[in-house]
Amino acid sequence: MTLSARGLERFTTGHPWIYRSDVAQMPPSAGLYPVHDARGRVLGWAAVNPQSEITVRMLTRGMKPAGEALLLTHLERAIEHRRADSSIDGNAFRIVHSDADGLPGVTVDKYGDYLVVQQHSAALEPHLPALLDALEAEFRPLGILARFDGKSRSLEGLETGVFELRGTVPDWLEVIEGNVRYLVDPWRGQKTGAFLDQRENRAALKARAYGRALDVFSYHASFGLHLATVCDDVECIDASEPALERGRENAALNGFTNLSFTAGNAFDILRERERSGVKYQTISLDPPALAKAKRDLPAAYRAYKELNLRAMKLLEAGGILGTASCSFHVSEPDFYAMLRDSASDAGRSVRILERRAQSSDHPELLALPESRYLKYALLEIW
Ligand code: SAH
């Protein structure tokens, strides 16, 4: 396949994605192909899908031919990185993080003895069995689940569904994170069952937390469980009753009696709490992506600001706020500007304790800003 002059410019910036409009000559079908410039020089090899808007996803730069062996080398490297990563405190973590691990479209999460896979690339689909063989040889999992639901696979023209690829996978998986345990729902839960990208932030917030705490957008009490080990009491708030039900089970699993659960809209509940005059020492705010597209930015900015403003008002002097945005479209500078506006409207002065991002098992490519999506600030409110 051959890039247009604009495609070549894009390639030169180092960004691994090249759009359909920047391809001069397309291969007949999805697969691994050499990428040429207009003079026929090989620039590198890529996973290419002519049907996809992001047509080219670079696997390697330079002449070195790419095939299944290169994919397996990238998988080996991904596994080595996780093995060498002493910051992973637990048995649930990400083994493969798509482009940032040189396997575009592929995600592999490990939950104890089980693996959960997502695969969104028609070019890599024929190589999935080889990747699964390698994962089996390395980890000897009891089962590997395909989370092939969601629309990314149908956009690539691939079959969809949730099914076992190898062995059997139970309805519930119990995993360890730091000094808490929690249940994961790999078949129906969000993402592959848990938000592993926040693992390190949960530990970081716990290290500062104290007093009376709120876990807002708690899902199955992920932050809440950690907070319960150091705080007097923790109230988990989420719109999803099934997620909270699992939160209750998770509390019981750990023998924690200082967690409570409230189902509802977090915006309304924070407003009510403010009206009631109750105060907290620790608040975790982890909303879903409020800006799914660029055009959502103004509304998302207002929503993030409302949440953070209310949380700051609810905190006593010296209180701790752990606050996140997982919207890629909200840049890091925008996120901190939003926090500044929130603090100003709340009339509080705020010290930044830590500027954080996603966990290290969700690596970031320098040239792929899309791979740094999670912003997380640990703040002290005065
Ligand atoms: N903190 C969690 C992840 C949260 S994901 C963790 O670390 O695992 C976002 C959560 O927000 C989801 O559980 C979703 O059910 C919930 N949610 C979405 N909109 C909401 C709203 N308006 N009010 C309360 N919860 C909401």
mmCIF file of C-alpha atoms and ligand atoms in Angstrom:
data_model
loop_
_atom_site.group_PDB
_atom_site.id
_atom_site.type_symbol
_atom_site.label_atom_id
_atom_site.label_comp_id
_atom_site.label_asym_id
_atom_site.label_seq_id
_atom_site.Cartn_x
_atom_site.Cartn_y
_atom_site.Cartn_z
ATOM 1 C CA MET A 1 0.000 0.000 0.000
ATOM 2 C CA THR A 2 1.149 3.537 -0.777
ATOM 3 C CA LEU A 3 0.730 6.753 1.200
ATOM 4 C CA SER A 4 -0.193 10.113 -0.316
ATOM 5 C CA ALA A 5 2.086 13.111 0.300
ATOM 6 C CA ARG A 6 -0.103 14.050 3.294
ATOM 7 C CA GLY A 7 0.023 10.461 4.540
ATOM 8 C CA LEU A 8 3.814 10.624 4.366
ATOM 9 C CA GLU A 9 3.785 13.840 6.421
ATOM 10 C CA ARG A 10 1.631 12.123 9.022
ATOM 11 C CA PHE A 11 3.967 9.109 9.042
ATOM 12 C CA THR A 12 6.925 11.452 9.560
ATOM 13 C CA THR A 13 5.397 12.912 12.739
ATOM 14 C CA GLY A 14 5.599 9.394 14.179
ATOM 15 C CA HIS A 15 1.860 9.038 14.711
ATOM 16 C CA PRO A 16 1.060 5.349 14.075
ATOM 17 C CA TRP A 17 -2.433 5.966 12.613
ATOM 18 C CA ILE A 18 -2.990 7.055 9.015
ATOM 19 C CA TYR A 19 -6.481 7.828 7.753
ATOM 20 C CA ARG A 20 -8.096 6.523 4.570
ATOM 21 C CA SER A 21 -7.962 9.950 2.870
ATOM 22 C CA ASP A 22 -4.150 9.900 3.208
ATOM 23 C CA VAL A 23 -3.684 6.570 1.418
ATOM 24 C CA ALA A 24 -2.867 6.779 -2.321
ATOM 25 C CA GLN A 25 -3.084 3.089 -3.149
ATOM 26 C CA MET A 26 -5.047 0.579 -1.128
ATOM 27 C CA PRO A 27 -4.507 -3.194 -0.770
ATOM 28 C CA PRO A 28 -7.490 -5.393 -1.754
ATOM 29 C CA SER A 29 -8.254 -6.693 1.750
ATOM 30 C CA ALA A 30 -7.310 -6.344 5.423
ATOM 31 C CA GLY A 31 -3.941 -7.740 6.500
ATOM 32 C CA LEU A 32 -0.308 -6.954 7.348
ATOM 33 C CA TYR A 33 1.295 -4.973 4.492
ATOM 34 C CA PRO A 34 4.442 -2.991 3.712
ATOM 35 C CA VAL A 35 3.828 0.770 3.600
ATOM 36 C CA HIS A 36 5.429 2.609 0.648
ATOM 37 C CA ASP A 37 5.965 6.252 -0.195
ATOM 38 C CA ALA A 38 5.199 7.562 -3.703
ATOM 39 C CA ARG A 39 8.674 6.501 -4.916
ATOM 40 C CA GLY A 40 8.107 2.917 -3.800
ATOM 41 C CA ARG A 41 10.423 3.102 -0.775
ATOM 42 C CA VAL A 42 9.337 0.829 2.112
ATOM 43 C CA LEU A 43 8.648 2.994 5.170
ATOM 44 C CA GLY A 44 7.565 0.197 7.461
ATOM 45 C CA TRP A 45 4.861 -2.421 7.995
ATOM 46 C CA ALA A 46 1.336 -1.891 9.167
ATOM 47 C CA ALA A 47 -1.939 -3.540 10.053
ATOM 48 C CA VAL A 48 -4.139 -2.258 7.224
ATOM 49 C CA ASN A 49 -7.913 -2.369 6.843
ATOM 50 C CA PRO A 50 -9.238 -0.675 3.678
ATOM 51 C CA GLN A 51 -12.753 -0.686 5.249
ATOM 52 C CA SER A 52 -11.686 1.264 8.314
ATOM 53 C CA GLU A 53 -11.476 5.058 8.683
ATOM 54 C CA ILE A 54 -8.147 4.580 10.512
ATOM 55 C CA THR A 55 -6.851 2.517 7.611
ATOM 56 C CA VAL A 56 -3.195 2.123 8.577
ATOM 57 C CA ARG A 57 -1.896 1.302 12.051
ATOM 58 C CA MET A 58 1.884 1.080 11.999
ATOM 59 C CA LEU A 59 3.467 -2.018 13.520
ATOM 60 C CA THR A 60 7.077 -1.206 12.822
ATOM 61 C CA ARG A 61 9.161 1.399 11.012
ATOM 62 C CA GLY A 62 11.939 0.539 8.558
ATOM 63 C CA MET A 63 12.514 -2.353 6.185
ATOM 64 C CA LYS A 64 12.195 -5.225 8.658
ATOM 65 C CA PRO A 65 9.418 -7.487 7.307
ATOM 66 C CA ALA A 66 6.400 -7.981 9.538
ATOM 67 C CA GLY A 67 4.311 -11.084 9.874
ATOM 68 C CA GLU A 68 2.981 -13.218 12.644
ATOM 69 C CA ALA A 69 6.504 -13.534 14.105
ATOM 70 C CA LEU A 70 6.616 -9.776 14.706
ATOM 71 C CA LEU A 71 3.232 -9.851 16.456
ATOM 72 C CA LEU A 72 4.513 -12.630 18.693
ATOM 73 C CA THR A 73 7.675 -10.644 19.439
ATOM 74 C CA HIS A 74 5.517 -7.675 20.446
ATOM 75 C CA LEU A 75 3.439 -9.936 22.693
ATOM 76 C CA GLU A 76 6.589 -11.305 24.339
ATOM 77 C CA ARG A 77 7.821 -7.750 24.950
ATOM 78 C CA ALA A 78 4.456 -6.752 26.437
ATOM 79 C CA ILE A 79 4.587 -9.716 28.819
ATOM 80 C CA GLU A 80 8.197 -8.952 29.824
ATOM 81 C CA HIS A 81 7.240 -5.353 30.647
ATOM 82 C CA ARG A 82 4.490 -6.526 32.965
ATOM 83 C CA ARG A 83 6.764 -9.103 34.592
ATOM 84 C CA ALA A 84 9.402 -6.435 35.238
ATOM 85 C CA ASP A 85 6.857 -3.929 36.568
ATOM 86 C CA SER A 86 7.168 -4.095 40.328
ATOM 87 C CA SER A 87 4.485 -1.415 40.752
ATOM 88 C CA ILE A 88 1.749 -3.944 39.898
ATOM 89 C CA ASP A 89 0.366 -4.790 43.323
ATOM 90 C CA GLY A 90 -2.273 -7.433 42.676
ATOM 91 C CA ASN A 91 -3.237 -10.219 40.292
ATOM 92 C CA ALA A 92 -5.464 -8.238 37.909
ATOM 93 C CA PHE A 93 -3.670 -6.144 35.320
ATOM 94 C CA ARG A 94 -3.418 -5.395 31.609
ATOM 95 C CA ILE A 95 -0.993 -7.505 29.596
ATOM 96 C CA VAL A 96 -1.585 -5.969 26.154
ATOM 97 C CA HIS A 97 -2.608 -2.344 25.581
ATOM 98 C CA SER A 98 -3.249 -2.156 21.842
ATOM 99 C CA ASP A 99 -1.037 0.193 19.783
ATOM 100 C CA ALA A 100 1.129 1.099 22.780
ATOM 101 C CA ASP A 101 2.250 -2.555 22.903
ATOM 102 C CA GLY A 102 2.603 -2.879 19.128
ATOM 103 C CA LEU A 103 -0.613 -4.908 18.772
ATOM 104 C CA PRO A 104 -3.146 -2.419 17.371
ATOM 105 C CA GLY A 105 -6.712 -3.235 18.379
ATOM 106 C CA VAL A 106 -5.773 -5.978 20.844
ATOM 107 C CA THR A 107 -6.386 -5.744 24.586
ATOM 108 C CA VAL A 108 -5.607 -8.566 27.009
ATOM 109 C CA ASP A 109 -6.453 -8.279 30.711
ATOM 110 C CA LYS A 110 -5.470 -10.832 33.309
ATOM 111 C CA TYR A 111 -7.787 -11.538 36.228
ATOM 112 C CA GLY A 112 -5.992 -14.092 38.379
ATOM 113 C CA ASP A 113 -6.100 -17.389 36.492
ATOM 114 C CA TYR A 114 -8.241 -16.029 33.630
ATOM 115 C CA LEU A 115 -7.645 -13.813 30.627
ATOM 116 C CA VAL A 116 -10.139 -11.524 28.911
ATOM 117 C CA VAL A 117 -9.429 -10.453 25.339
ATOM 118 C CA GLN A 118 -10.754 -7.690 23.109
ATOM 119 C CA GLN A 119 -9.728 -7.612 19.460
ATOM 120 C CA HIS A 120 -10.844 -4.851 17.114
ATOM 121 C CA SER A 121 -8.618 -5.280 14.070
ATOM 122 C CA ALA A 122 -9.581 -7.191 10.919
ATOM 123 C CA ALA A 123 -5.885 -7.206 9.957
ATOM 124 C CA LEU A 124 -4.881 -9.017 13.158
ATOM 125 C CA GLU A 125 -7.880 -11.373 13.365
ATOM 126 C CA PRO A 126 -6.223 -14.256 11.427
ATOM 127 C CA HIS A 127 -3.314 -14.123 13.893
ATOM 128 C CA LEU A 128 -5.465 -14.345 17.020
ATOM 129 C CA PRO A 129 -5.012 -18.144 17.414
ATOM 130 C CA ALA A 130 -1.210 -17.753 17.442
ATOM 131 C CA LEU A 131 -1.441 -14.961 20.021
ATOM 132 C CA LEU A 132 -3.760 -17.100 22.176
ATOM 133 C CA ASP A 133 -1.359 -20.048 21.939
ATOM 134 C CA ALA A 134 1.474 -17.832 23.167
ATOM 135 C CA LEU A 135 -0.655 -16.446 26.010
ATOM 136 C CA GLU A 136 -1.620 -19.986 27.035
ATOM 137 C CA ALA A 137 1.999 -21.113 27.007
ATOM 138 C CA GLU A 138 3.056 -18.125 29.152
ATOM 139 C CA PHE A 139 0.243 -17.954 31.702
ATOM 140 C CA ARG A 140 -1.476 -21.383 31.651
ATOM 141 C CA PRO A 141 -4.862 -19.697 32.242
ATOM 142 C CA LEU A 142 -7.893 -21.776 33.218
ATOM 143 C CA GLY A 143 -9.909 -19.921 30.602
ATOM 144 C CA ILE A 144 -9.753 -17.112 28.046
ATOM 145 C CA LEU A 145 -12.874 -15.058 27.386
ATOM 146 C CA ALA A 146 -13.576 -13.072 24.205
ATOM 147 C CA ARG A 147 -15.288 -9.758 24.921
ATOM 148 C CA PHE A 148 -16.087 -9.230 21.264
ATOM 149 C CA ASP A 149 -19.201 -7.181 22.006
ATOM 150 C CA GLY A 150 -19.535 -3.504 21.203
ATOM 151 C CA LYS A 151 -19.522 -1.797 17.877
ATOM 152 C CA SER A 152 -15.786 -1.582 17.085
ATOM 153 C CA ARG A 153 -15.739 -5.168 15.809
ATOM 154 C CA SER A 154 -18.799 -4.795 13.623
ATOM 155 C CA LEU A 155 -17.253 -1.628 12.148
ATOM 156 C CA GLU A 156 -14.279 -3.792 11.118
ATOM 157 C CA GLY A 157 -16.630 -6.433 9.659
ATOM 158 C CA LEU A 158 -15.787 -8.981 12.397
ATOM 159 C CA GLU A 159 -18.161 -11.359 14.215
ATOM 160 C CA THR A 160 -19.363 -10.098 17.584
ATOM 161 C CA GLY A 161 -20.299 -11.778 20.859
ATOM 162 C CA VAL A 162 -19.005 -12.832 24.273
ATOM 163 C CA PHE A 163 -17.698 -16.394 24.374
ATOM 164 C CA GLU A 164 -14.960 -18.655 25.668
ATOM 165 C CA LEU A 165 -11.938 -18.879 23.377
ATOM 166 C CA ARG A 166 -10.087 -21.408 25.522
ATOM 167 C CA GLY A 167 -11.095 -23.410 28.622
ATOM 168 C CA THR A 168 -14.039 -22.192 30.694
ATOM 169 C CA VAL A 169 -14.599 -18.860 32.422
ATOM 170 C CA PRO A 170 -16.943 -18.614 35.427
ATOM 171 C CA ASP A 171 -19.526 -15.872 35.943
ATOM 172 C CA TRP A 172 -17.482 -14.252 38.712
ATOM 173 C CA LEU A 173 -13.758 -13.889 39.151
ATOM 174 C CA GLU A 174 -12.248 -12.939 42.482
ATOM 175 C CA VAL A 175 -9.104 -10.836 42.277
ATOM 176 C CA ILE A 176 -6.665 -9.164 44.645
ATOM 177 C CA GLU A 177 -5.608 -5.531 44.459
ATOM 178 C CA GLY A 178 -3.299 -4.207 47.172
ATOM 179 C CA ASN A 179 -4.849 -5.485 50.366
ATOM 180 C CA VAL A 180 -8.430 -5.808 49.147
ATOM 181 C CA ARG A 181 -10.279 -8.429 47.141
ATOM 182 C CA TYR A 182 -13.042 -7.840 44.692
ATOM 183 C CA LEU A 183 -15.363 -9.706 42.323
ATOM 184 C CA VAL A 184 -15.189 -9.062 38.609
ATOM 185 C CA ASP A 185 -17.970 -9.799 36.120
ATOM 186 C CA PRO A 186 -15.969 -10.644 32.974
ATOM 187 C CA TRP A 187 -19.031 -11.616 30.865
ATOM 188 C CA ARG A 188 -21.143 -8.511 31.409
ATOM 189 C CA GLY A 189 -19.050 -5.956 33.339
ATOM 190 C CA GLN A 190 -17.811 -2.696 31.840
ATOM 191 C CA LYS A 191 -14.661 -2.870 29.698
ATOM 192 C CA THR A 192 -13.302 -6.388 30.363
ATOM 193 C CA GLY A 193 -14.906 -6.462 33.828
ATOM 194 C CA ALA A 194 -12.992 -3.831 35.798
ATOM 195 C CA PHE A 195 -11.324 -0.434 35.445
ATOM 196 C CA LEU A 196 -7.737 -1.588 35.766
ATOM 197 C CA ASP A 197 -6.428 1.750 34.483
ATOM 198 C CA GLN A 198 -7.257 3.315 37.879
ATOM 199 C CA ARG A 199 -5.460 0.689 39.970
ATOM 200 C CA GLU A 200 -2.475 2.870 40.898
ATOM 201 C CA ASN A 201 -4.688 5.906 41.481
ATOM 202 C CA ARG A 202 -6.781 3.900 43.928
ATOM 203 C CA ALA A 203 -3.617 3.134 45.921
ATOM 204 C CA ALA A 204 -2.453 6.761 45.662
ATOM 205 C CA LEU A 205 -5.758 8.120 46.978
ATOM 206 C CA LYS A 206 -5.824 5.551 49.783
ATOM 207 C CA ALA A 207 -2.384 6.730 50.918
ATOM 208 C CA ARG A 208 -3.815 10.234 51.582
ATOM 209 C CA ALA A 209 -7.399 9.417 52.574
ATOM 210 C CA TYR A 210 -8.952 9.828 56.021
ATOM 211 C CA GLY A 211 -12.186 10.550 57.878
ATOM 212 C CA ARG A 212 -15.587 10.406 56.227
ATOM 213 C CA ALA A 213 -15.391 9.565 52.529
ATOM 214 C CA LEU A 214 -17.457 9.552 49.352
ATOM 215 C CA ASP A 215 -16.731 7.314 46.350
ATOM 216 C CA VAL A 216 -18.665 9.037 43.567
ATOM 217 C CA PHE A 217 -19.124 6.973 40.364
ATOM 218 C CA SER A 218 -18.037 3.971 42.384
ATOM 219 C CA TYR A 219 -18.926 1.138 39.965
ATOM 220 C CA HIS A 220 -18.399 -2.016 42.130
ATOM 221 C CA ALA A 221 -16.805 0.073 44.929
ATOM 222 C CA SER A 222 -13.310 -0.037 43.466
ATOM 223 C CA PHE A 223 -12.029 3.126 45.149
ATOM 224 C CA GLY A 224 -14.445 2.609 48.045
ATOM 225 C CA LEU A 225 -12.936 -0.704 49.139
ATOM 226 C CA HIS A 226 -9.485 0.847 49.417
ATOM 227 C CA LEU A 227 -10.873 3.904 51.199
ATOM 228 C CA ALA A 228 -12.690 1.618 53.655
ATOM 229 C CA THR A 229 -9.331 0.332 54.905
ATOM 230 C CA VAL A 230 -8.267 3.797 56.119
ATOM 231 C CA CYS A 231 -11.433 5.935 56.443
ATOM 232 C CA ASP A 232 -14.102 5.907 59.162
ATOM 233 C CA ASP A 233 -16.908 5.372 56.686
ATOM 234 C CA VAL A 234 -17.362 5.427 52.908
ATOM 235 C CA GLU A 235 -20.512 6.037 50.898
ATOM 236 C CA CYS A 236 -20.436 4.646 47.331
ATOM 237 C CA ILE A 237 -22.635 6.430 44.792
ATOM 238 C CA ASP A 238 -23.423 5.061 41.334
ATOM 239 C CA ALA A 239 -26.323 5.073 38.889
ATOM 240 C CA SER A 240 -26.031 1.323 38.291
ATOM 241 C CA GLU A 241 -27.854 -0.857 40.816
ATOM 242 C CA PRO A 242 -26.111 -4.092 39.604
ATOM 243 C CA ALA A 243 -22.717 -2.418 40.075
ATOM 244 C CA LEU A 244 -23.669 -1.387 43.621
ATOM 245 C CA GLU A 245 -24.992 -4.870 44.350
ATOM 246 C CA ARG A 246 -21.565 -6.209 43.455
ATOM 247 C CA GLY A 247 -20.102 -3.451 45.626
ATOM 248 C CA ARG A 248 -22.079 -4.809 48.589
ATOM 249 C CA GLU A 249 -20.784 -8.304 47.860
ATOM 250 C CA ASN A 250 -17.255 -6.925 47.621
ATOM 251 C CA ALA A 251 -17.636 -5.203 50.996
ATOM 252 C CA ALA A 252 -18.837 -8.516 52.525
ATOM 253 C CA LEU A 253 -16.010 -10.431 50.841
ATOM 254 C CA ASN A 254 -13.515 -8.197 52.669
ATOM 255 C CA GLY A 255 -15.476 -8.181 55.915
ATOM 256 C CA PHE A 256 -15.893 -4.370 55.728
ATOM 257 C CA THR A 257 -18.844 -2.907 57.612
ATOM 258 C CA ASN A 258 -18.084 0.787 57.063
ATOM 259 C CA LEU A 259 -19.323 1.013 53.455
ATOM 260 C CA SER A 260 -22.779 2.190 52.406
ATOM 261 C CA PHE A 261 -24.322 2.337 48.932
ATOM 262 C CA THR A 262 -26.577 4.895 47.291
ATOM 263 C CA ALA A 263 -28.054 4.431 43.824
ATOM 264 C CA GLY A 264 -28.827 7.536 41.794
ATOM 265 C CA ASN A 265 -27.581 10.408 39.708
ATOM 266 C CA ALA A 266 -24.330 11.683 41.198
ATOM 267 C CA PHE A 267 -25.031 15.267 40.113
ATOM 268 C CA ASP A 268 -28.311 15.315 42.066
ATOM 269 C CA ILE A 269 -26.894 13.511 45.092
ATOM 270 C CA LEU A 270 -23.924 15.900 45.414
ATOM 271 C CA ARG A 271 -26.331 18.847 45.187
ATOM 272 C CA GLU A 272 -28.507 17.321 47.944
ATOM 273 C CA ARG A 273 -25.498 16.710 50.166
ATOM 274 C CA GLU A 274 -24.413 20.301 49.749
ATOM 275 C CA ARG A 275 -27.877 21.499 50.755
ATOM 276 C CA SER A 276 -27.889 19.250 53.827
ATOM 277 C CA GLY A 277 -24.637 20.818 55.099
ATOM 278 C CA VAL A 278 -22.788 17.508 55.635
ATOM 279 C CA LYS A 279 -18.968 17.658 55.273
ATOM 280 C CA TYR A 280 -16.380 15.096 54.212
ATOM 281 C CA GLN A 281 -12.631 14.618 54.517
ATOM 282 C CA THR A 282 -12.075 12.526 51.368
ATOM 283 C CA ILE A 283 -13.891 12.419 48.013
ATOM 284 C CA SER A 284 -13.195 10.277 44.960
ATOM 285 C CA LEU A 285 -14.679 11.509 41.652
ATOM 286 C CA ASP A 286 -14.395 9.123 38.723
ATOM 287 C CA PRO A 287 -17.076 9.976 36.170
ATOM 288 C CA PRO A 288 -17.532 8.139 32.855
ATOM 289 C CA ALA A 289 -16.101 9.846 29.739
ATOM 290 C CA LEU A 290 -18.284 12.971 29.609
ATOM 291 C CA ALA A 291 -16.803 14.100 26.263
ATOM 292 C CA LYS A 292 -17.068 11.207 23.801
ATOM 293 C CA ALA A 293 -16.364 13.526 20.862
ATOM 294 C CA LYS A 294 -14.774 16.941 20.359
ATOM 295 C CA ARG A 295 -18.143 18.612 19.878
ATOM 296 C CA ASP A 296 -19.176 17.517 23.415
ATOM 297 C CA LEU A 297 -16.348 19.543 24.963
ATOM 298 C CA PRO A 298 -18.242 22.672 26.105
ATOM 299 C CA ALA A 299 -21.013 20.616 27.779
ATOM 300 C CA ALA A 300 -18.456 18.197 29.254
ATOM 301 C CA TYR A 301 -16.410 21.077 30.663
ATOM 302 C CA ARG A 302 -19.498 22.385 32.467
ATOM 303 C CA ALA A 303 -20.350 18.911 33.803
ATOM 304 C CA TYR A 304 -16.804 18.226 35.069
ATOM 305 C CA LYS A 305 -16.754 21.659 36.636
ATOM 306 C CA GLU A 306 -20.074 21.158 38.388
ATOM 307 C CA LEU A 307 -18.894 17.857 39.888
ATOM 308 C CA ASN A 308 -15.553 19.198 41.061
ATOM 309 C CA LEU A 309 -17.001 22.457 42.347
ATOM 310 C CA ARG A 310 -19.530 20.555 44.465
ATOM 311 C CA ALA A 311 -16.939 18.094 45.733
ATOM 312 C CA MET A 312 -14.634 20.958 46.766
ATOM 313 C CA LYS A 313 -17.494 22.656 48.629
ATOM 314 C CA LEU A 314 -18.313 19.416 50.444
ATOM 315 C CA LEU A 315 -14.757 18.982 51.742
ATOM 316 C CA GLU A 316 -13.583 20.360 55.024
ATOM 317 C CA ALA A 317 -10.328 22.378 55.129
ATOM 318 C CA GLY A 318 -7.462 19.929 54.632
ATOM 319 C CA GLY A 319 -9.736 17.487 52.795
ATOM 320 C CA ILE A 320 -8.517 15.283 49.954
ATOM 321 C CA LEU A 321 -10.041 15.148 46.474
ATOM 322 C CA GLY A 322 -9.007 12.462 43.976
ATOM 323 C CA THR A 323 -10.501 13.499 40.661
ATOM 324 C CA ALA A 324 -10.362 11.922 37.191
ATOM 325 C CA SER A 325 -11.251 12.497 33.581
ATOM 326 C CA CYS A 326 -10.980 9.599 31.152
ATOM 327 C CA SER A 327 -12.149 11.684 28.160
ATOM 328 C CA PHE A 328 -9.299 11.756 25.676
ATOM 329 C CA HIS A 329 -10.756 14.954 24.180
ATOM 330 C CA VAL A 330 -10.288 16.800 27.490
ATOM 331 C CA SER A 331 -6.596 17.679 27.341
ATOM 332 C CA GLU A 332 -4.425 17.781 30.442
ATOM 333 C CA PRO A 333 -4.244 21.617 30.362
ATOM 334 C CA ASP A 334 -8.055 21.773 29.953
ATOM 335 C CA PHE A 335 -8.513 19.427 32.896
ATOM 336 C CA TYR A 336 -6.361 21.557 35.203
ATOM 337 C CA ALA A 337 -8.014 24.756 33.907
ATOM 338 C CA MET A 338 -11.397 23.213 34.759
ATOM 339 C CA LEU A 339 -10.137 22.394 38.272
ATOM 340 C CA ARG A 340 -8.867 25.983 38.648
ATOM 341 C CA ASP A 341 -12.286 27.348 37.635
ATOM 342 C CA SER A 342 -14.003 24.952 40.036
ATOM 343 C CA ALA A 343 -11.764 26.026 42.918
ATOM 344 C CA SER A 344 -12.313 29.675 42.115
ATOM 345 C CA ASP A 345 -16.109 29.296 42.033
ATOM 346 C CA ALA A 346 -16.032 27.220 45.228
ATOM 347 C CA GLY A 347 -13.898 29.925 46.889
ATOM 348 C CA ARG A 348 -11.298 27.340 47.925
ATOM 349 C CA SER A 349 -7.551 27.270 47.587
ATOM 350 C CA VAL A 350 -6.257 24.008 46.264
ATOM 351 C CA ARG A 351 -2.840 22.384 46.461
ATOM 352 C CA ILE A 352 -1.908 19.840 43.832
ATOM 353 C CA LEU A 353 -0.474 16.859 45.678
ATOM 354 C CA GLU A 354 0.054 14.661 42.601
ATOM 355 C CA ARG A 355 -0.565 14.917 38.859
ATOM 356 C CA ARG A 356 -1.211 11.376 37.741
ATOM 357 C CA ALA A 357 -2.412 9.338 34.743
ATOM 358 C CA GLN A 358 -3.396 5.748 33.929
ATOM 359 C CA SER A 359 -1.561 2.803 35.519
ATOM 360 C CA SER A 360 1.791 1.748 34.067
ATOM 361 C CA ASP A 361 0.330 -1.453 32.581
ATOM 362 C CA HIS A 362 -1.641 0.863 30.226
ATOM 363 C CA PRO A 363 1.460 2.330 28.558
ATOM 364 C CA GLU A 364 1.551 5.415 26.452
ATOM 365 C CA LEU A 365 3.184 6.026 23.074
ATOM 366 C CA LEU A 366 4.907 9.384 22.792
ATOM 367 C CA ALA A 367 3.602 9.902 19.241
ATOM 368 C CA LEU A 368 0.058 8.679 19.979
ATOM 369 C CA PRO A 369 -1.610 11.261 22.226
ATOM 370 C CA GLU A 370 -4.747 9.059 22.150
ATOM 371 C CA SER A 371 -2.827 6.571 24.311
ATOM 372 C CA ARG A 372 -2.661 9.072 27.207
ATOM 373 C CA TYR A 373 -6.318 9.453 28.016
ATOM 374 C CA LEU A 374 -6.676 9.344 31.787
ATOM 375 C CA LYS A 375 -6.008 12.458 33.836
ATOM 376 C CA TYR A 376 -5.995 12.091 37.605
ATOM 377 C CA ALA A 377 -5.318 14.822 40.154
ATOM 378 C CA LEU A 378 -4.828 14.334 43.867
ATOM 379 C CA LEU A 379 -5.735 17.604 45.525
ATOM 380 C CA GLU A 380 -5.753 19.057 49.014
ATOM 381 C CA ILE A 381 -8.579 21.522 49.551
ATOM 382 C CA TRP A 382 -8.225 24.528 51.880
HETATM 383 N N1 SAH B 1 -14.518 4.316 39.862
HETATM 384 C C1 SAH B 1 -14.745 3.098 39.114
HETATM 385 C C2 SAH B 1 -15.071 3.340 37.662
HETATM 386 C C3 SAH B 1 -16.206 4.253 37.392
HETATM 387 S S1 SAH B 1 -16.797 4.167 35.764
HETATM 388 C C4 SAH B 1 -13.529 2.187 39.227
HETATM 389 O O1 SAH B 1 -12.436 2.627 39.612
HETATM 390 O O2 SAH B 1 -13.688 0.989 38.931
HETATM 391 C C5 SAH B 1 -18.111 5.262 35.787
HETATM 392 C C6 SAH B 1 -19.309 4.828 36.624
HETATM 393 O O3 SAH B 1 -20.217 5.926 36.606
HETATM 394 C C7 SAH B 1 -20.087 3.627 36.101
HETATM 395 O O4 SAH B 1 -20.142 2.659 37.120
HETATM 396 C C8 SAH B 1 -21.500 4.179 35.808
HETATM 397 O O5 SAH B 1 -22.526 3.290 36.217
HETATM 398 C C9 SAH B 1 -21.536 5.412 36.647
HETATM 399 N N2 SAH B 1 -22.401 6.533 36.201
HETATM 400 C C10 SAH B 1 -22.545 7.020 34.951
HETATM 401 N N3 SAH B 1 -23.319 8.127 34.972
HETATM 402 C C11 SAH B 1 -23.671 8.341 36.268
HETATM 403 C C12 SAH B 1 -24.426 9.345 36.944
HETATM 404 N N4 SAH B 1 -24.991 10.359 36.292
HETATM 405 N N5 SAH B 1 -24.549 9.259 38.285
HETATM 406 C C13 SAH B 1 -23.976 8.241 38.973
HETATM 407 N N6 SAH B 1 -23.234 7.280 38.378
HETATM 408 C C14 SAH B 1 -23.083 7.324 37.054
#
